[in-house]
Amino acid sequence: MSNTAELRAAAKALHDSNPGEVVTRATTRFVEVPGLDGRVALVTLDNGHDHTKPSTFGPGGLLSLDAALDEAFAGNPVAIAVTGKPFVFAVGADLTGVAQINDREQALTIGRTGHAVFRRLRDSEIPTFAFVNGAAMGGGLEIALHCHYRTVAANAAAIALPECFLGLVPGWGGTQLLPNLIGPDAAVTVILENALNQNRMLKPAQAAKLGVFDEVLDSADYLEQSLLWAARVVKGEITPARPEIDRGAAWDAALARGRAIVEGRTHGAAPGPLRALELLELARENDLDRGFAAEDEALADLLMSDELRAGLYSFNLVQKRAKRPVGAPDKGLARPVTKVGVVGAGLMASQLALLFVRRLRVPVVLTDIDQARVDKGVGYVHAEIDKLLGKGRVSPDEANRLKALVSGSLDKAAFADADFVIEAVFEEMSVKQQVFAEVEEHVSAECVLATNTSSLSVTEMASKLRHPERVVGFHFFNPVAVLPLLEIVRGEQTDDAALATAFAVGKQLKKSCVLVKDAPAFVVNRLLTRFLGEVIASVDEGTPFEVADKALEPLGLPMSPMVLLQLVGPAVALHVAETMHGAFPDRFGVSENMKRFVAAGKTAVWTWDEQGNQKVDPEVAELWQPGDQPLTAEQVRDRALEALAQEIRLMLDEGVVAEAQDIDLCMILGAGWPFWLGGITPYLDRAGVSEKVNGKRFLPRGVASVPA
C-alpha cells in the first residue's frame, strides 16, 4: 500500500474483527501477448464462488489486491490489467461487514484503504487496464475508473454506481473520477439519476457511449481480444479519446439537474445523495487528494448513520428474506400448474393473464360476462406481447407462441383442466362467492382457487364451497408488471398443498411473496388506509390541502398522500376505508367529504396549470366542507406516524405477519417506500414514535440502526 504500514495494520485489524468476510482473492500471473516485447501482469479477482455470489471487497479483499499489485509491479511488466472471475468483475464493498463497524475511525479505515489500494492503478507509470468481463458495480466500477484504460464485455450483466440507492456515496473515487472522465452531466445520470430510479443499471453499450469504457468487445474470446487491444494501446497504435471537460456553465447545469433529481426523489430525507452532490461539486477542481479525502469523510459519516443502516437492512430484506418467505409450507407439497384460468377480463385481469403467460408459458383462459369484454381482454394481452416484440424483448416465434397460449371463453367449463384459477372481478363479497361457486362446478378438487382481493376475507369467500381448503389470497399490486410484492393469504381452511402451490406459482411469476394472515386489507392496504385516513381527517378538520399534503415530505416517500389517493383511485380508497371501518370502527373512519368527492366523480384533488403550478381543483374546494381546527404540518405528520406505529403493533400482536421485518418488506415492495426508512419500522424507532406510542421499539438497537 502506497503510503502506510499503519493503514495496512488498521485494515488487517478490521478484517480480523469480521471472520465472516468472504475474501476476494487477487492473484497475479504474467502473460505474453503477441506484438509486445514485455509481459502483461494480469490480476484476477475471485472470491472462490460461482457467479451467484459476486466478488466484493472487505478489508481482507483490499489487502489481497494490494499484495497482488506488489507482485505485479515487481515483475516489471509493460502493462498491468485487472479482470474478474467468469461473469463478474467485482460488485463493490462487502456490505455484510458494515454491521461490524462500530466507530467512525473504522469507517474511515475502509475508505482510506480502498483509495490507497485502487489509486496505485491510477498513479502507476506503467499503463493500467481494466478488463471488465462481467458485472461491475460500486467499488468494482471504481477500480476500473482508477485504471488508465477500460474495455467491457458485450454481455456484462450490470454496470452501475448504486451507492446512493442504498444511502451511501461512491466512496472509492467514483464521485471524483467519473465526472472528470465523462463530464458532470453524464456523471449525474450514473451516480444520482440511475441510482435513485430503482437502481437502474447500464448496459455495456450505454456505458461505452457515455465514455465510461473505451471499447466494447465480444464475450466469446473477450480476454484475448482485450489483451490484443491493450497491446495496441501500449504500442501507441490506439489512443482512446478523452473529451474536454467544461468546468463552467455545463458543470453548474449538471449540479442543478442533480439537485432537482435528489429533491424530487428524496425531499432531502436521504443524506447519501446530498453528500454525493457536494462531492460532485468538489470534483470540478479535479484535485484528487482533496476529493478522495472528502469521500473518506463522507463515507465515514454515512456508514455511522441510521439511514445507511436502514438502507442495508432494506437491501437484505429484499435480497434474502424475500427469497425465503417465512412460514411458507414445504415446497415439495406444491402441485404442478399446467393451465391457468382468469375470471374477469378487465384491466387487472388482463395484466394478470399477461404475467401468467409470460412467466409460466402455459395455456391461460380468460372468462367474462359477455363476448366484447372477453375479446377486449384477450386483445389487450396480444397487444402487450406485440409491444414486447417491437422492443426486441421477445422473438417473433416466441410472440406467436405466447399469443397462441391465451384464449377467451364465456363458459367457465373452459377451466375444466385448469390447475390454478384466479378471480379479479368486482370487489364485493357476494360477487366473488358466486364466481367461485360457478368455477367449482367445473374444476377438479385439487385446482387452486385464488382471489386477488385487496381487503375482503378469504375465509368468508371460501366458506360456501365444497372444498374451501383450496382457496388462497393472491394479492398483487398495481401496476402488476412493476411492483414485485405478492401478499399470499392463508384462509382458516386453506391447506398446505394449496398454499405451497401458491408460493411456487408466485416464485415462477418472479414475485416476492409474503405470507399474510386473513385479516382485513392484509398488510399494505391496511397501513396505507390508516395513514391516508389520518391525513384526510386532518383536512376534514380544517387543515388546508397544501399543508396536509406536504406534511410527510421529510420522510421522502415516493408520492404525497393526495397523489397516492389519485393513483389508487378515490372510489377504491373509499371502499377499502369502509371495509376497514366495518372491522375496526374506532381507528378507521369514513370521511363524509370523501363520499361527496367520489359521488361527484372526482379523481384528483390537484390540478396543474400550463406552467405546471399545482392548485386545488375549484370543484373539490367547493364540495369539501372543512372544519375550523387546522393542524400544522408537524402535527399532521405526528398524527399519521403515531397511527402507523399503533397499527403495526396491533398487526404484529394479531399475527398478521410473522415479524416487523415482513411489514417493512411489504411496504418497500408493495408501496415503494424507500430503503432509507427501512420500510417503516426502523424510521418509527429512530424518530422515537414507536416508544412514544407502544412503549417499546419494533427492532432491537443495532438492527437497521447504528449500535448504541
mmCIF file of C-alpha atoms in Angstrom, residues 258-417:
data_model
loop_
_atom_site.group_PDB
_atom_site.id
_atom_site.type_symbol
_atom_site.label_atom_id
_atom_site.label_comp_id
_atom_site.label_asym_id
_atom_site.label_seq_id
_atom_site.Cartn_x
_atom_site.Cartn_y
_atom_site.Cartn_z
ATOM 1 C CA GLY A 258 -28.688 16.693 -9.853
ATOM 2 C CA ARG A 259 -30.230 18.826 -7.098
ATOM 3 C CA ALA A 260 -33.633 18.673 -8.795
ATOM 4 C CA ILE A 261 -33.389 14.866 -9.058
ATOM 5 C CA VAL A 262 -32.400 14.490 -5.399
ATOM 6 C CA GLU A 263 -35.128 16.840 -4.180
ATOM 7 C CA GLY A 264 -37.751 15.163 -6.356
ATOM 8 C CA ARG A 265 -36.795 11.645 -5.272
ATOM 9 C CA THR A 266 -35.876 12.111 -1.608
ATOM 10 C CA HIS A 267 -37.160 15.542 -0.449
ATOM 11 C CA GLY A 268 -33.896 15.825 1.460
ATOM 12 C CA ALA A 269 -34.691 12.759 3.594
ATOM 13 C CA ALA A 270 -31.649 10.720 2.484
ATOM 14 C CA PRO A 271 -28.210 12.111 3.401
ATOM 15 C CA GLY A 272 -26.297 9.974 0.873
ATOM 16 C CA PRO A 273 -27.470 11.711 -2.316
ATOM 17 C CA LEU A 274 -26.957 15.133 -0.699
ATOM 18 C CA ARG A 275 -23.344 14.257 0.105
ATOM 19 C CA ALA A 276 -22.883 12.955 -3.431
ATOM 20 C CA LEU A 277 -23.931 16.384 -4.745
ATOM 21 C CA GLU A 278 -21.327 18.070 -2.525
ATOM 22 C CA LEU A 279 -18.640 15.683 -3.776
ATOM 23 C CA LEU A 280 -19.607 16.246 -7.411
ATOM 24 C CA GLU A 281 -19.234 19.998 -6.818
ATOM 25 C CA LEU A 282 -15.780 19.394 -5.343
ATOM 26 C CA ALA A 283 -14.792 17.227 -8.341
ATOM 27 C CA ARG A 284 -14.886 20.356 -10.501
ATOM 28 C CA GLU A 285 -11.458 21.230 -9.060
ATOM 29 C CA ASN A 286 -10.036 17.844 -10.149
ATOM 30 C CA ASP A 287 -7.830 17.808 -7.035
ATOM 31 C CA LEU A 288 -7.792 14.093 -6.261
ATOM 32 C CA ASP A 289 -6.020 14.374 -2.901
ATOM 33 C CA ARG A 290 -8.676 16.743 -1.619
ATOM 34 C CA GLY A 291 -11.511 14.917 -3.360
ATOM 35 C CA PHE A 292 -10.560 11.464 -2.090
ATOM 36 C CA ALA A 293 -10.160 12.805 1.462
ATOM 37 C CA ALA A 294 -13.669 14.285 1.212
ATOM 38 C CA GLU A 295 -15.009 10.921 0.006
ATOM 39 C CA ASP A 296 -13.389 9.281 3.054
ATOM 40 C CA GLU A 297 -15.098 11.743 5.401
ATOM 41 C CA ALA A 298 -18.467 11.358 3.659
ATOM 42 C CA LEU A 299 -18.216 7.566 3.714
ATOM 43 C CA ALA A 300 -17.364 7.572 7.426
ATOM 44 C CA ASP A 301 -20.271 9.875 8.277
ATOM 45 C CA LEU A 302 -22.731 7.841 6.235
ATOM 46 C CA LEU A 303 -21.546 4.444 7.486
ATOM 47 C CA MET A 304 -22.254 5.695 11.004
ATOM 48 C CA SER A 305 -25.760 6.959 10.126
ATOM 49 C CA ASP A 306 -29.060 5.266 10.909
ATOM 50 C CA GLU A 307 -30.279 5.982 7.366
ATOM 51 C CA LEU A 308 -27.481 3.887 5.866
ATOM 52 C CA ARG A 309 -28.024 1.064 8.353
ATOM 53 C CA ALA A 310 -31.740 1.130 7.490
ATOM 54 C CA GLY A 311 -30.837 1.049 3.793
ATOM 55 C CA LEU A 312 -28.690 -2.045 4.247
ATOM 56 C CA TYR A 313 -31.441 -3.646 6.341
ATOM 57 C CA SER A 314 -33.830 -2.992 3.439
ATOM 58 C CA PHE A 315 -31.325 -4.406 0.970
ATOM 59 C CA ASN A 316 -31.052 -7.595 2.997
ATOM 60 C CA LEU A 317 -34.839 -7.900 3.278
ATOM 61 C CA VAL A 318 -35.213 -7.648 -0.496
ATOM 62 C CA GLN A 319 -32.208 -9.810 -1.384
ATOM 63 C CA LYS A 320 -32.547 -12.507 1.286
ATOM 64 C CA ARG A 321 -35.773 -12.557 3.285
ATOM 65 C CA ALA A 322 -37.933 -12.072 0.182
ATOM 66 C CA LYS A 323 -36.355 -15.165 -1.371
ATOM 67 C CA ARG A 324 -37.079 -17.378 1.653
ATOM 68 C CA PRO A 325 -40.619 -16.467 2.736
ATOM 69 C CA VAL A 326 -41.223 -17.008 6.452
ATOM 70 C CA GLY A 327 -43.962 -19.557 7.149
ATOM 71 C CA ALA A 328 -44.235 -20.931 3.606
ATOM 72 C CA PRO A 329 -45.035 -24.677 3.592
ATOM 73 C CA ASP A 330 -42.704 -27.343 2.214
ATOM 74 C CA LYS A 331 -42.324 -26.597 -1.497
ATOM 75 C CA GLY A 332 -42.475 -30.342 -2.158
ATOM 76 C CA LEU A 333 -46.232 -30.131 -1.461
ATOM 77 C CA ALA A 334 -46.813 -27.802 -4.420
ATOM 78 C CA ARG A 335 -48.804 -29.235 -7.318
ATOM 79 C CA PRO A 336 -47.789 -28.595 -10.935
ATOM 80 C CA VAL A 337 -49.694 -25.887 -12.794
ATOM 81 C CA THR A 338 -50.180 -26.687 -16.476
ATOM 82 C CA LYS A 339 -53.121 -24.378 -17.219
ATOM 83 C CA VAL A 340 -54.376 -21.143 -15.658
ATOM 84 C CA GLY A 341 -57.854 -19.626 -15.621
ATOM 85 C CA VAL A 342 -58.553 -15.928 -15.089
ATOM 86 C CA VAL A 343 -62.085 -14.852 -14.149
ATOM 87 C CA GLY A 344 -62.688 -11.360 -15.448
ATOM 88 C CA ALA A 345 -61.204 -9.648 -18.482
ATOM 89 C CA GLY A 346 -60.873 -6.080 -17.195
ATOM 90 C CA LEU A 347 -57.542 -4.285 -16.929
ATOM 91 C CA MET A 348 -56.319 -6.047 -13.770
ATOM 92 C CA ALA A 349 -57.402 -9.480 -15.052
ATOM 93 C CA SER A 350 -55.720 -8.789 -18.402
ATOM 94 C CA GLN A 351 -52.491 -7.713 -16.677
ATOM 95 C CA LEU A 352 -52.582 -10.945 -14.670
ATOM 96 C CA ALA A 353 -53.150 -13.039 -17.807
ATOM 97 C CA LEU A 354 -50.154 -11.382 -19.473
ATOM 98 C CA LEU A 355 -47.959 -12.050 -16.441
ATOM 99 C CA PHE A 356 -49.037 -15.704 -16.168
ATOM 100 C CA VAL A 357 -48.464 -16.483 -19.840
ATOM 101 C CA ARG A 358 -45.074 -14.748 -19.924
ATOM 102 C CA ARG A 359 -43.716 -16.416 -16.791
ATOM 103 C CA LEU A 360 -45.429 -19.831 -16.726
ATOM 104 C CA ARG A 361 -45.729 -20.343 -20.506
ATOM 105 C CA VAL A 362 -48.857 -22.458 -20.097
ATOM 106 C CA PRO A 363 -52.349 -22.009 -21.592
ATOM 107 C CA VAL A 364 -54.246 -19.098 -19.997
ATOM 108 C CA VAL A 365 -58.028 -18.722 -20.435
ATOM 109 C CA LEU A 366 -59.956 -15.538 -19.575
ATOM 110 C CA THR A 367 -63.713 -15.525 -18.988
ATOM 111 C CA ASP A 368 -66.151 -12.676 -18.561
ATOM 112 C CA ILE A 369 -69.872 -11.967 -18.808
ATOM 113 C CA ASP A 370 -70.009 -11.001 -22.495
ATOM 114 C CA GLN A 371 -68.001 -11.614 -25.665
ATOM 115 C CA ALA A 372 -66.991 -7.972 -26.098
ATOM 116 C CA ARG A 373 -65.237 -7.963 -22.704
ATOM 117 C CA VAL A 374 -63.558 -11.295 -23.399
ATOM 118 C CA ASP A 375 -62.329 -10.065 -26.784
ATOM 119 C CA LYS A 376 -61.045 -6.844 -25.228
ATOM 120 C CA GLY A 377 -59.146 -8.779 -22.529
ATOM 121 C CA VAL A 378 -57.509 -11.198 -24.963
ATOM 122 C CA GLY A 379 -56.807 -8.292 -27.320
ATOM 123 C CA TYR A 380 -55.021 -6.406 -24.532
ATOM 124 C CA VAL A 381 -52.710 -9.364 -23.848
ATOM 125 C CA HIS A 382 -51.960 -9.840 -27.551
ATOM 126 C CA ALA A 383 -51.247 -6.120 -27.974
ATOM 127 C CA GLU A 384 -48.852 -6.090 -25.000
ATOM 128 C CA ILE A 385 -46.996 -9.089 -26.447
ATOM 129 C CA ASP A 386 -46.707 -7.199 -29.738
ATOM 130 C CA LYS A 387 -45.189 -4.256 -27.822
ATOM 131 C CA LEU A 388 -42.592 -6.621 -26.324
ATOM 132 C CA LEU A 389 -41.841 -7.856 -29.832
ATOM 133 C CA GLY A 390 -41.446 -4.274 -31.057
ATOM 134 C CA LYS A 391 -38.927 -3.590 -28.269
ATOM 135 C CA GLY A 392 -36.970 -6.746 -29.128
ATOM 136 C CA ARG A 393 -37.723 -8.348 -25.754
ATOM 137 C CA VAL A 394 -39.296 -11.426 -27.367
ATOM 138 C CA SER A 395 -38.595 -13.035 -30.743
ATOM 139 C CA PRO A 396 -41.279 -13.312 -33.438
ATOM 140 C CA ASP A 397 -41.585 -17.073 -32.780
ATOM 141 C CA GLU A 398 -41.887 -16.519 -29.040
ATOM 142 C CA ALA A 399 -44.519 -13.793 -29.544
ATOM 143 C CA ASN A 400 -46.593 -16.135 -31.713
ATOM 144 C CA ARG A 401 -46.298 -18.950 -29.140
ATOM 145 C CA LEU A 402 -47.333 -16.689 -26.263
ATOM 146 C CA LYS A 403 -50.326 -15.281 -28.153
ATOM 147 C CA ALA A 404 -51.439 -18.796 -29.089
ATOM 148 C CA LEU A 405 -51.490 -19.739 -25.391
ATOM 149 C CA VAL A 406 -54.012 -17.001 -24.500
ATOM 150 C CA SER A 407 -57.697 -17.531 -25.227
ATOM 151 C CA GLY A 408 -61.100 -16.377 -24.002
ATOM 152 C CA SER A 409 -64.429 -18.008 -23.268
ATOM 153 C CA LEU A 410 -67.878 -17.139 -21.956
ATOM 154 C CA ASP A 411 -68.176 -20.631 -20.448
ATOM 155 C CA LYS A 412 -66.334 -21.453 -17.223
ATOM 156 C CA ALA A 413 -66.243 -25.076 -18.419
ATOM 157 C CA ALA A 414 -63.094 -23.853 -20.209
ATOM 158 C CA PHE A 415 -61.443 -24.161 -16.767
ATOM 159 C CA ALA A 416 -62.139 -27.917 -16.547
ATOM 160 C CA ASP A 417 -58.472 -28.912 -16.860
#
